[in-house]
């Protein structure tokens, strides 16, 4: 998603590499008769080439092709004078010197849209479909495509009726809405109410999409200062009062003395029939009107045939913007894979908050990863509605960033029903003791299988058991050195005696019950107890806190049915509790999708960029200001403070800015989380599998604080000691040691990228993929 911020060739190289691997992977799978690598929609080669051309071809090449095409047109009409927006004011002040009336086209001349007009109709159709889901029986509910196609068919029908009456082929907007609404809501007064809803929605989206064209307010102001009479003339199905409302929204309506619209007159500019009507109404001869517009035929060729002088607005930047929009729109209409790309194009063109030229790599990282985070939060809201969940709990600490994104999205107007959001101070450390039944090997093994490097002191710390009390009890069992690594716990006699000791178990039960009571009080204070069902939201990966809470309170009648929403979910092989459910959005290994599994090549980055800078919850104590309320006790590591100040605060700024832009424009886009998932996953795989050199090197600056299990600071360089390699005494041994260091690196793709070997990531990705398939 950072492609357009780089030179075209550099931006396209990762995509070309990835697509080359995807093509090779598909070919390999076909030959082997194996399952496809992904169950999600994929881009076809033709679609990819179209998008590549729209992104990479410079405007002068496109303009050259357009000019060349004119050489083959019939006729010898003189070339039409044109001007970009940047010089339009100066050109018009000179060109209109002898004219009292200046006319303007509206769309793409006075105002421009964030999306093309046909997509705006699609957005209205999507909104209509969402409303129909509340009114129509599921068996009779049409698809979004059917709703959109019905509008198109009605437009053709109404336009044909207009032609039969001797008018030009324009569409009566009010008649269209009545028929469109009546297609599925035929009875009155519901049909008229639905038509009015659709009318309001279309106008709302038009206002959201529209903005003044570059420099147009200054152009109109300068002409008005010269005493010119200004009029607008438009081929449009919205009436003149509605167009005035849209121009007023853009701050332009005040400049115009009159307006003429094809739907009101029954005549169009494109047919050449509207301009004579305008001249008649204005009492003008053709040589007294000067007209400005972008369309070659409707705004220039047709009026010139009547003797009206014109100037064509032809702006290279605007043409490039619209060309990218058109290509992206066509791609997504043909294949839902391109939904995320279309969002990226629209937001890239209309960024109000995202600083696209910000050269801070941390901010750019936030912008790169933000689409995945935002789409995940959209999924949280939509999934909550499907499951009938009214309260969702964002888990500390990654959940705080997700909660802030949620707050930015919830009022976007895209969602009809949004759950109430809460923040829950919980951690593995603050929930594991409460979740245990006994201090037995069966229970301890649940923890030990993930973190096998344990001593007694480390184990007690991880289980939140008092060190002094249990070290003393352990000494009575012969476990006298609390710092000795317990390498083989099942064969360690002293450790087994410690687990079997009655005194140890009594002390354990007392501490466990205290921890469970404190956790219960905290959950009740946060409103979780007593709900019928609720959801926990976190980055992932195994859902350990969800498991801990279920184990602690599975027999408590007040504890709700628990759903876990995760960016990615990696099952640990253990069965889920009866009232516990888990979902992975971008990656869920239960789906056995190879590309979703590839997303997990670098999980550390998603934890680090979302971690809140308030420390980790270790237990629940008394609130000194309100003793009756439980208060989380937090442990904050200095390294985390440093990471946040130097890097991750800026990363989060980039994510929030993207979320603000997405929230503003999402009603125009109206993609579901399911539609965004495949394209978003592929764009994040670009980062994961094909990082840029800067991204790979920036990763070395980060570190991750493990506050549970191993309690260490993880750094991400290749842990390879040259002195140790030299001591091995053989090339084979050195290579084996180097490979071991490479295999244990948290992000091997970045190691490959930092090697500087040309196309090394392409080769590594191909090898990694084929090994996974085999």
XYZ file of C-alpha atoms in Angstrom:
774
model
C 0.000 0.000 0.000
C 2.987 2.268 -0.084
C 3.596 1.753 -3.795
C 2.576 5.175 -5.076
C 4.929 6.948 -2.703
C 7.937 5.444 -4.486
C 9.209 5.802 -8.063
C 7.093 3.722 -10.421
C 9.699 1.072 -11.205
C 10.704 0.596 -7.561
C 7.083 0.528 -6.479
C 6.075 -2.114 -9.002
C 9.008 -4.476 -8.457
C 7.655 -6.083 -5.245
C 4.250 -6.584 -6.874
C 5.773 -8.080 -9.998
C 7.924 -10.409 -7.903
C 4.984 -11.490 -5.786
C 2.765 -12.040 -8.804
C 5.509 -14.044 -10.498
C 5.669 -16.325 -7.464
C 1.878 -16.605 -7.339
C 1.774 -17.597 -11.005
C 4.528 -20.171 -10.499
C 2.779 -21.465 -7.380
C -0.517 -21.869 -9.220
C 1.191 -23.656 -12.092
C 2.986 -25.985 -9.698
C -0.214 -26.786 -7.825
C -2.068 -27.477 -11.054
C 0.629 -29.892 -12.229
C 0.680 -31.676 -8.887
C -3.088 -31.808 -8.582
C -2.731 -30.231 -5.149
C -5.246 -27.909 -3.439
C -4.978 -24.262 -4.432
C -2.746 -22.106 -2.271
C -5.532 -19.753 -1.271
C -9.301 -19.927 -1.136
C -9.619 -16.190 -1.646
C -10.196 -14.340 -4.948
C -7.041 -13.698 -6.946
C -6.101 -11.157 -9.579
C -5.893 -12.387 -13.176
C -2.833 -11.524 -15.305
C -4.947 -9.193 -17.448
C -6.232 -7.309 -14.419
C -2.721 -6.985 -13.051
C -1.379 -5.573 -16.304
C -4.214 -3.037 -16.452
C -3.527 -1.860 -12.908
C 0.231 -1.780 -13.538
C -0.299 0.410 -16.589
C -2.544 2.821 -14.684
C -0.012 3.079 -11.864
C 3.208 3.179 -13.878
C 2.588 4.901 -17.204
C 3.418 8.619 -16.877
C 0.692 11.094 -17.901
C 2.671 12.366 -20.911
C 2.735 8.846 -22.398
C -1.024 8.482 -21.949
C -1.611 11.934 -23.429
C 0.638 11.054 -26.354
C -1.399 7.948 -27.059
C -4.603 9.974 -26.855
C -3.233 12.578 -29.256
C -2.102 9.867 -31.660
C -5.594 8.369 -31.663
C -6.999 11.690 -32.894
C -4.936 11.418 -36.068
C -7.178 8.595 -37.204
C -10.433 10.505 -36.672
C -12.390 11.799 -39.618
C -12.740 15.520 -40.283
C -10.371 18.406 -40.208
C -11.819 20.453 -37.328
C -9.328 22.873 -35.781
C -7.793 21.792 -32.452
C -9.663 22.889 -29.347
C -7.805 25.209 -27.025
C -7.286 23.754 -23.582
C -5.886 24.690 -20.193
C -4.993 22.861 -16.979
C -6.487 24.092 -13.720
C -3.226 25.795 -12.761
C -3.442 28.368 -15.589
C -7.225 28.459 -16.018
C -7.699 31.786 -14.218
C -5.199 33.663 -16.366
C -6.457 32.067 -19.598
C -10.096 32.881 -18.849
C -9.494 36.453 -17.767
C -7.876 37.037 -21.171
C -10.175 34.881 -23.308
C -13.452 36.281 -21.899
C -12.499 39.945 -22.180
C -15.232 40.644 -24.761
C -17.944 38.472 -23.223
C -20.621 39.365 -20.670
C -21.743 35.763 -19.994
C -19.492 32.822 -19.173
C -20.931 29.334 -18.884
C -19.425 26.355 -17.060
C -19.914 22.644 -17.133
C -20.352 21.291 -13.593
C -18.773 17.869 -13.072
C -15.013 17.601 -13.654
C -14.943 21.338 -14.381
C -16.382 23.175 -11.379
C -16.312 20.176 -9.056
C -14.553 16.818 -9.000
C -15.549 13.609 -7.266
C -13.592 11.316 -4.978
C -15.065 8.413 -6.947
C -16.442 8.175 -10.447
C -20.163 8.764 -10.889
C -20.965 5.146 -11.709
C -19.296 3.968 -8.510
C -21.337 6.489 -6.530
C -24.436 4.758 -7.905
C -22.927 1.451 -6.791
C -22.407 2.870 -3.295
C -26.090 3.890 -3.199
C -27.032 0.380 -4.335
C -24.951 -1.075 -1.514
C -26.707 1.187 0.960
C -30.068 0.152 -0.497
C -29.122 -3.504 -0.130
C -28.160 -2.994 3.523
C -31.568 -1.436 4.135
C -33.371 -4.239 2.285
C -31.812 -6.786 4.646
C -33.980 -5.250 7.376
C -37.178 -5.280 5.295
C -37.097 -8.287 2.969
C -37.232 -11.965 3.852
C -33.802 -13.598 3.353
C -35.175 -15.887 0.652
C -36.376 -12.894 -1.368
C -33.330 -10.713 -0.690
C -31.466 -9.792 -3.886
C -27.697 -9.579 -4.126
C -25.890 -6.244 -4.294
C -25.167 -6.933 -7.964
C -28.871 -7.492 -8.652
C -29.808 -4.247 -6.895
C -27.224 -2.346 -8.945
C -28.270 -4.038 -12.194
C -31.901 -3.189 -11.498
C -31.018 0.510 -11.351
C -29.164 0.281 -14.644
C -32.131 -1.454 -16.287
C -34.531 1.186 -14.984
C -32.261 3.979 -16.238
C -32.378 2.468 -19.730
C -36.135 2.042 -19.465
C -36.800 5.631 -18.360
C -34.348 7.071 -20.894
C -36.186 5.169 -23.636
C -39.495 6.647 -22.470
C -37.980 10.133 -22.602
C -36.836 9.575 -26.202
C -40.306 8.345 -27.149
C -41.678 11.701 -25.926
C -39.265 13.638 -28.147
C -36.839 14.466 -25.336
C -33.195 13.488 -25.113
C -32.252 10.247 -23.360
C -31.961 11.564 -19.811
C -33.197 9.812 -16.641
C -35.886 11.282 -14.403
C -34.320 10.893 -10.958
C -37.561 10.992 -8.975
C -39.250 8.427 -11.230
C -36.158 6.230 -11.027
C -36.220 6.220 -7.222
C -39.910 5.304 -7.074
C -39.480 2.378 -9.463
C -36.218 1.229 -7.896
C -37.674 1.235 -4.400
C -40.847 -0.448 -5.655
C -38.861 -3.337 -7.089
C -38.640 -4.834 -3.586
C -40.866 -2.585 -1.458
C -43.955 -2.307 -3.644
C -46.553 -1.204 -1.084
C -47.276 2.352 -0.092
C -46.380 4.251 2.010
C -43.198 2.143 2.471
C -42.238 2.530 -1.177
C -42.297 6.325 -1.030
C -40.430 6.307 2.262
C -37.763 4.071 0.763
C -37.537 6.298 -2.311
C -37.014 9.293 -0.039
C -34.305 7.407 1.873
C -32.544 6.622 -1.405
C -32.826 10.248 -2.492
C -31.290 11.452 0.773
C -28.550 8.818 0.570
C -27.574 9.753 -2.987
C -27.387 13.452 -2.146
C -25.427 12.710 1.020
C -22.909 10.631 -0.915
C -22.663 13.228 -3.685
C -21.807 15.858 -1.080
C -19.273 13.538 0.497
C -17.666 12.815 -2.876
C -17.604 16.369 -4.230
C -15.055 19.118 -3.773
C -14.242 22.246 -5.812
C -11.849 21.620 -8.676
C -8.357 23.045 -8.079
C -8.378 26.854 -8.229
C -12.032 27.098 -9.338
C -13.189 29.386 -6.474
C -10.461 31.857 -7.454
C -11.476 31.617 -11.130
C -15.147 32.347 -10.368
C -14.314 35.132 -7.959
C -12.064 36.860 -10.513
C -14.693 36.634 -13.275
C -17.403 37.883 -10.951
C -15.183 40.814 -9.965
C -15.137 41.787 -13.668
C -18.926 41.904 -13.700
C -19.475 38.724 -15.689
C -22.781 36.870 -15.579
C -21.997 33.259 -14.711
C -24.197 30.291 -15.542
C -23.772 26.525 -15.237
C -24.968 24.018 -17.834
C -24.955 20.293 -17.083
C -26.013 16.963 -18.542
C -27.307 15.469 -15.308
C -30.256 13.484 -13.915
C -30.328 15.666 -10.789
C -32.488 18.749 -11.203
C -31.249 22.335 -11.152
C -32.273 22.938 -7.493
C -30.405 19.782 -6.447
C -27.307 20.823 -8.397
C -27.471 24.214 -6.705
C -27.569 22.414 -3.366
C -24.429 20.473 -4.303
C -22.664 23.621 -5.508
C -23.674 25.360 -2.287
C -22.125 22.491 -0.347
C -18.873 23.122 -2.261
C -19.039 26.872 -1.652
C -19.643 27.726 -5.335
C -23.385 28.334 -5.697
C -23.095 31.999 -4.736
C -21.237 32.818 -7.955
C -23.951 31.678 -10.376
C -26.794 33.762 -11.717
C -28.573 30.879 -13.472
C -28.300 27.172 -14.194
C -29.595 24.837 -16.905
C -29.789 21.051 -16.484
C -30.673 18.438 -19.081
C -33.257 16.634 -16.956
C -35.248 19.861 -16.525
C -35.088 20.841 -20.187
C -35.349 17.392 -21.749
C -32.314 18.263 -23.863
C -28.651 17.392 -23.502
C -25.389 19.156 -24.280
C -24.024 15.969 -25.803
C -26.742 15.984 -28.482
C -26.170 19.672 -29.197
C -29.823 20.521 -28.361
C -29.358 22.099 -24.919
C -27.168 25.045 -26.004
C -29.814 26.645 -28.280
C -32.239 26.484 -25.340
C -29.665 28.173 -23.097
C -29.097 30.929 -25.666
C -32.852 31.432 -25.946
C -33.378 31.618 -22.179
C -30.435 33.969 -21.726
C -31.393 36.123 -24.703
C -27.943 35.732 -26.218
C -26.429 35.283 -29.626
C -23.804 32.499 -29.893
C -20.932 34.969 -30.114
C -22.000 36.502 -26.772
C -21.459 33.298 -24.737
C -18.139 31.792 -23.746
C -18.247 28.214 -22.439
C -15.809 26.197 -20.297
C -15.919 22.428 -19.835
C -13.861 19.262 -19.843
C -15.788 17.023 -22.250
C -14.476 17.240 -25.815
C -17.845 16.645 -27.473
C -20.477 17.991 -25.092
C -18.576 21.038 -23.865
C -16.549 21.974 -26.947
C -17.477 20.367 -30.282
C -21.252 20.881 -29.914
C -21.216 24.536 -28.768
C -18.584 25.437 -31.393
C -20.919 24.180 -34.104
C -23.274 26.959 -33.032
C -20.531 29.574 -32.986
C -19.987 29.562 -29.218
C -16.349 30.046 -28.202
C -14.993 27.484 -25.739
C -12.001 26.570 -23.636
C -11.460 22.976 -22.684
C -10.285 22.105 -19.169
C -7.649 19.421 -19.643
C -5.551 18.838 -16.563
C -2.838 16.099 -16.605
C -2.952 15.480 -12.854
C -6.727 15.237 -12.833
C -6.698 12.921 -15.843
C -4.196 10.653 -14.127
C -6.260 10.624 -10.936
C -9.416 9.745 -12.812
C -7.660 7.145 -14.951
C -6.463 5.348 -11.830
C -9.942 5.524 -10.350
C -11.530 4.142 -13.520
C -9.057 1.265 -13.787
C -9.379 0.382 -10.091
C -13.172 0.605 -10.287
C -13.314 -1.630 -13.348
C -11.027 -4.128 -11.648
C -13.115 -4.372 -8.468
C -16.362 -4.632 -10.430
C -14.918 -7.648 -12.226
C -13.166 -9.222 -9.237
C -13.696 -8.538 -5.497
C -9.980 -9.169 -4.945
C -9.370 -5.529 -5.915
C -11.583 -4.006 -3.187
C -8.633 -3.163 -0.934
C -6.720 -1.698 -3.876
C -9.680 0.477 -4.816
C -9.879 1.769 -1.243
C -6.183 2.564 -1.390
C -6.554 4.488 -4.656
C -9.498 6.544 -3.371
C -7.870 7.319 -0.032
C -4.557 8.064 -1.704
C -6.241 10.654 -3.919
C -8.312 12.160 -1.118
C -6.007 12.054 1.917
C -6.824 14.787 4.410
C -5.039 13.324 7.393
C -2.433 10.896 6.038
C 0.797 12.686 5.260
C 1.814 10.807 2.132
C 5.141 12.637 1.787
C 6.142 12.191 5.421
C 9.668 10.774 5.308
C 9.532 9.342 8.846
C 9.853 5.557 8.328
C 7.884 4.869 11.523
C 4.941 6.927 10.288
C 5.124 5.207 6.901
C 5.113 1.814 8.609
C 1.877 2.785 10.321
C 0.438 3.814 6.953
C 1.560 0.531 5.394
C 0.040 -1.722 8.059
C -3.034 0.420 8.810
C -5.331 -1.142 6.151
C -5.074 -4.525 7.877
C -5.831 -3.032 11.294
C -8.736 -0.950 9.984
C -10.264 -3.844 8.033
C -9.985 -6.014 11.158
C -11.900 -3.458 13.230
C -14.550 -3.292 10.488
C -14.802 -7.072 10.831
C -15.222 -6.732 14.600
C -18.195 -4.409 14.131
C -19.811 -6.492 11.385
C -19.238 -9.809 13.155
C -20.703 -8.403 16.362
C -23.885 -7.521 14.484
C -24.112 -10.986 12.909
C -23.676 -12.697 16.279
C -25.953 -10.342 18.185
C -23.162 -9.067 20.436
C -23.862 -5.704 22.092
C -20.658 -5.359 24.128
C -17.082 -5.972 22.982
C -13.996 -5.841 25.192
C -10.653 -4.773 23.768
C -7.884 -6.531 25.676
C -4.876 -4.707 27.061
C -2.435 -3.808 25.688
C -2.715 -4.194 21.936
C -6.438 -3.618 22.293
C -6.016 0.059 23.167
C -4.801 0.881 19.651
C -7.611 -1.212 18.192
C -10.099 0.582 20.453
C -8.917 3.980 19.204
C -9.369 2.831 15.613
C -12.830 1.543 16.585
C -13.696 4.980 18.004
C -12.681 6.611 14.707
C -14.778 4.203 12.621
C -17.939 3.730 14.661
C -19.536 7.051 13.692
C -18.574 6.884 10.015
C -22.169 6.238 8.972
C -21.249 2.920 7.411
C -22.683 0.725 10.181
C -26.299 0.481 11.243
C -25.518 -1.221 14.532
C -22.316 -0.741 16.519
C -21.576 -2.569 19.788
C -20.594 -0.725 22.915
C -16.842 -0.908 23.376
C -14.888 -1.383 26.628
C -11.226 -1.687 27.537
C -10.171 -4.580 29.741
C -6.947 -4.552 31.740
C -6.071 -8.238 31.541
C -2.935 -10.156 30.632
C -1.732 -13.716 30.635
C 0.028 -12.969 33.911
C -3.093 -11.560 35.584
C -5.375 -14.418 34.465
C -3.337 -17.615 34.507
C -3.404 -18.240 38.259
C -7.165 -17.711 38.384
C -7.568 -20.153 35.489
C -5.766 -23.093 37.128
C -7.572 -25.936 38.829
C -4.620 -27.520 40.617
C -0.875 -27.087 40.876
C -0.357 -30.356 39.031
C 1.859 -31.298 36.134
C -1.204 -31.532 33.868
C -2.037 -27.924 34.661
C 1.527 -26.634 34.621
C 2.195 -28.393 31.319
C -0.435 -26.153 29.683
C 1.987 -23.320 30.313
C 5.259 -25.281 30.106
C 4.705 -26.477 26.531
C 4.971 -22.865 25.337
C 7.772 -21.726 27.665
C 10.038 -24.659 28.476
C 13.017 -22.660 29.761
C 11.882 -22.511 33.377
C 13.393 -22.400 36.814
C 11.304 -22.507 39.973
C 11.648 -18.753 40.439
C 10.634 -18.116 36.820
C 7.671 -20.473 37.112
C 6.420 -18.786 40.284
C 6.740 -15.390 38.621
C 4.780 -16.541 35.587
C 2.063 -18.078 37.775
C 1.892 -14.928 39.953
C 2.600 -16.927 43.100
C 4.433 -15.269 46.050
C 8.131 -16.034 45.684
C 9.154 -16.171 49.362
C 6.278 -18.392 50.461
C 6.617 -20.976 47.693
C 10.429 -21.003 47.553
C 10.357 -21.904 51.264
C 7.848 -24.688 50.598
C 9.947 -25.907 47.666
C 13.042 -26.119 49.878
C 11.111 -28.471 52.198
C 10.634 -30.727 49.140
C 14.353 -30.751 48.328
C 14.170 -28.069 45.592
C 16.738 -25.820 47.228
C 18.013 -23.800 44.267
C 15.136 -21.702 42.897
C 17.230 -20.481 39.962
C 18.289 -23.915 38.702
C 16.848 -24.635 35.230
C 14.341 -27.500 35.365
C 15.333 -29.239 32.160
C 13.292 -32.439 32.503
C 10.368 -31.620 34.771
C 8.710 -35.049 34.583
C 11.958 -36.726 35.742
C 12.978 -34.113 38.286
C 12.170 -35.780 41.626
C 12.373 -32.617 43.743
C 10.112 -30.717 41.350
C 7.596 -33.570 41.303
C 7.586 -33.665 45.120
C 6.953 -29.938 45.126
C 3.904 -30.368 42.850
C 2.597 -33.281 44.960
C 3.086 -31.608 48.354
C -0.139 -31.154 50.317
C 1.143 -27.957 51.940
C 2.021 -26.558 48.530
C -1.414 -27.383 47.194
C -3.206 -25.816 50.145
C -1.177 -22.634 49.732
C -1.785 -22.704 45.995
C -5.571 -23.037 46.393
C -5.614 -20.088 48.768
C -3.687 -17.876 46.341
C -5.671 -19.091 43.339
C -8.996 -18.357 45.036
C -7.793 -14.888 45.964
C -6.703 -14.227 42.386
C -9.988 -15.575 41.005
C -12.059 -13.447 43.396
C -10.102 -10.306 42.521
C -10.403 -11.002 38.790
C -14.134 -11.673 39.190
C -14.611 -8.366 41.015
C -12.762 -6.552 38.255
C -14.798 -8.203 35.476
C -18.021 -7.405 37.311
C -16.919 -3.796 37.735
C -16.276 -3.631 33.958
C -19.778 -4.973 33.229
C -18.768 -8.303 31.717
C -20.410 -10.532 34.307
C -24.091 -11.065 33.643
C -23.987 -10.559 29.872
C -25.513 -13.287 27.702
C -22.639 -13.165 25.217
C -19.726 -10.888 24.564
C -16.550 -10.671 22.493
C -12.901 -10.147 23.283
C -10.788 -8.285 20.711
C -7.036 -8.715 20.443
C -4.260 -9.058 17.884
C -3.912 -12.791 18.561
C -2.461 -15.397 18.339
C -3.689 -18.366 20.358
C -6.298 -16.600 22.451
C -4.626 -17.504 25.752
C -6.447 -14.859 27.785
C -9.789 -16.041 26.444
C -8.882 -19.592 27.475
C -7.813 -18.420 30.925
C -11.048 -16.534 31.509
C -13.150 -19.478 30.357
C -11.281 -21.896 32.624
C -11.592 -19.538 35.576
C -15.334 -18.942 35.263
C -16.780 -21.736 33.131
C -18.930 -22.878 36.085
C -20.053 -19.379 37.015
C -23.617 -18.821 35.775
C -22.944 -15.099 35.441
C -20.113 -15.580 32.956
C -21.161 -15.015 29.325
C -20.692 -16.958 26.134
C -17.291 -15.766 24.970
C -16.257 -14.980 21.379
C -12.683 -14.069 20.519
C -12.031 -11.780 17.531
C -8.367 -11.874 16.463
C -6.370 -10.355 13.635
C -4.895 -13.842 13.252
C -5.608 -17.070 15.081
C -3.185 -19.956 15.527
C -4.905 -22.938 17.187
C -2.857 -24.648 19.883
C -4.463 -28.034 19.293
C -6.542 -27.944 22.460
C -10.348 -28.210 22.241
C -12.322 -25.064 22.935
C -14.644 -24.841 25.925
C -18.354 -25.287 25.337
C -19.187 -21.564 25.396
C -15.968 -20.341 23.800
C -15.510 -19.412 20.112
C -12.552 -17.944 18.219
C -12.214 -16.247 14.833
C -9.129 -15.130 12.930
C -9.662 -12.337 10.385
C -6.611 -12.045 8.135
C -5.292 -15.459 9.062
C -6.929 -18.464 10.662
C -4.913 -21.659 10.341
C -8.063 -23.766 10.635
C -8.865 -22.625 7.083
C -5.654 -24.315 5.892
C -4.887 -21.471 3.510
C -1.236 -21.226 2.523
C -1.233 -17.465 2.053
C -2.949 -16.868 5.374
C -0.193 -18.958 6.935
C 2.387 -16.760 5.178
C 0.960 -13.763 7.034
C 2.461 -15.264 10.199
C 6.037 -14.966 8.907
C 6.339 -11.813 11.006
C 3.918 -11.648 13.926
C 6.121 -9.543 16.196
C 5.557 -6.390 14.159
C 1.783 -6.378 14.740
C 2.196 -6.820 18.488
C 4.798 -4.071 18.742
C 3.010 -1.419 16.699
C -0.256 -1.786 18.632
C 1.081 -2.181 22.183
C -0.165 0.569 24.510
C 2.425 2.460 26.507
C 0.860 1.888 29.933
C 2.534 -1.278 31.139
C 1.299 -4.824 31.612
C -1.340 -5.902 34.129
C 0.100 -8.169 36.819
C -2.742 -8.358 39.389
C -5.752 -6.508 40.807
C -5.435 -4.509 44.006
C -7.463 -1.933 45.904
C -8.224 1.480 44.497
C -6.924 4.059 47.039
C -9.539 6.598 45.912
C -12.424 4.104 45.828
C -11.609 1.075 48.029
C -14.727 -0.794 46.896
C -13.456 -0.864 43.294
C -10.655 -3.162 42.069
C -7.662 -1.506 40.438
C -5.260 -3.123 37.956
C -1.621 -3.033 39.020
C 0.683 -2.342 36.088
C 4.337 -3.168 35.461
C 6.076 -0.919 32.960
C 9.407 -1.739 31.352
C 11.808 1.097 30.512
C 12.603 -0.470 27.128
C 8.925 -0.304 26.177
C 8.803 3.385 27.058
C 11.818 3.981 24.861
C 10.366 1.977 21.950
C 7.106 3.871 22.185
C 8.742 7.297 22.271
C 11.198 6.574 19.443
C 9.081 4.510 17.071
C 5.659 3.155 17.874
C 3.903 6.374 18.835
C 4.607 7.608 15.317
C 3.560 4.267 13.843
C 0.231 4.600 15.640
C -0.165 8.169 14.379
C 0.100 6.822 10.837
C -2.569 4.208 11.582
C -4.938 6.720 13.170
C -4.545 9.168 10.274
C -5.384 6.388 7.832
C -8.393 5.379 9.949
C -9.654 8.991 9.918
C -9.464 9.146 6.132
C -11.087 5.725 5.826
C -13.916 6.693 8.188
C -14.618 9.856 6.196
C -14.812 8.105 2.832
C -16.097 4.659 3.853
C -19.773 5.487 3.086
C -18.671 6.039 -0.525
C -16.812 2.734 -0.631
C -19.102 0.485 1.430
C -16.977 -2.634 1.298
C -17.539 -5.330 3.871
C -14.673 -6.782 5.880
C -15.007 -10.024 3.911
C -14.557 -8.101 0.646
C -11.508 -6.273 1.988
C -9.836 -9.391 3.403
C -8.154 -10.987 0.335
C -6.669 -7.793 -1.093
C -5.630 -6.497 2.322
C -3.934 -9.800 3.089
C -1.997 -9.629 -0.177
C -0.872 -6.065 0.458
C 0.388 -6.986 3.927
C 2.138 -10.003 2.433
C 4.023 -7.490 0.325
C 5.500 -6.137 3.554
C 5.974 -9.570 5.086
C 7.525 -11.305 2.058
C 9.004 -8.397 0.104
C 10.048 -5.632 2.493
C 11.857 -2.645 1.089
C 15.453 -2.166 2.162
C 14.407 0.625 4.506
C 11.651 -1.502 6.070
C 14.054 -4.384 6.617
C 16.672 -2.145 8.230
C 14.190 -0.250 10.393
C 13.085 -3.560 11.892
C 16.547 -3.946 13.407
C 15.935 -0.843 15.529
C 12.924 -2.370 17.272
C 12.835 -4.666 20.255
C 10.031 -6.614 21.886
C 9.672 -6.979 25.639
C 8.428 -10.421 26.683
C 6.599 -9.827 29.972
C 5.349 -13.388 30.332
C 6.896 -16.804 29.926
C 10.544 -15.966 29.342
C 10.754 -12.320 30.570
C 13.354 -11.125 28.122
C 13.943 -8.440 25.510
C 13.911 -9.796 21.976
C 15.984 -8.069 19.320
C 15.740 -8.884 15.639
C 19.198 -8.971 14.153
C 20.735 -12.165 12.801
C 22.268 -13.683 15.935
C 25.470 -14.915 14.356
C 28.826 -14.728 16.139
C 31.756 -14.770 13.709
C 34.145 -15.849 16.437
C 31.983 -18.866 17.186
C 31.826 -19.773 13.486
C 35.613 -19.646 13.275
C 35.909 -22.052 16.201
C 33.797 -24.675 14.436
C 36.733 -25.506 12.176
C 34.818 -26.507 9.048
C 32.839 -24.814 6.343
C 30.010 -27.315 6.751
C 29.774 -26.641 10.467
C 29.849 -22.890 9.929
C 27.103 -23.086 7.325
C 25.020 -25.265 9.615
C 25.377 -22.758 12.459
C 24.544 -19.843 10.135
C 21.449 -21.651 8.885
C 20.359 -22.316 12.468
C 20.675 -18.598 13.268
C 18.683 -17.765 10.130
C 15.918 -20.279 10.918
C 15.437 -18.863 14.435
C 15.207 -15.246 13.279
C 11.708 -13.790 13.829
C 11.580 -12.308 10.320
C 13.752 -14.217 7.880
C 12.451 -12.302 4.858
C 14.022 -9.122 6.231
C 17.346 -10.941 6.685
C 17.205 -11.956 3.025
C 16.361 -8.400 1.999
C 19.266 -6.950 3.963
C 21.638 -9.310 2.173
C 21.403 -7.039 -0.867
C 21.401 -9.999 -3.278
C 19.266 -9.116 -6.342
C 15.927 -10.957 -6.403
C 16.909 -12.849 -3.238
C 13.434 -12.437 -1.753
C 11.895 -13.791 -4.925
C 14.031 -16.920 -4.693
C 13.455 -17.316 -0.950
C 9.704 -16.835 -1.276
C 9.518 -19.423 -4.046
C 11.573 -21.883 -2.040
C 9.581 -21.273 1.142
C 6.271 -21.667 -0.706
C 7.182 -24.876 -2.507
C 8.555 -26.360 0.700
C 5.275 -25.535 2.442
C 3.253 -27.099 -0.387
C 5.312 -30.277 -0.331
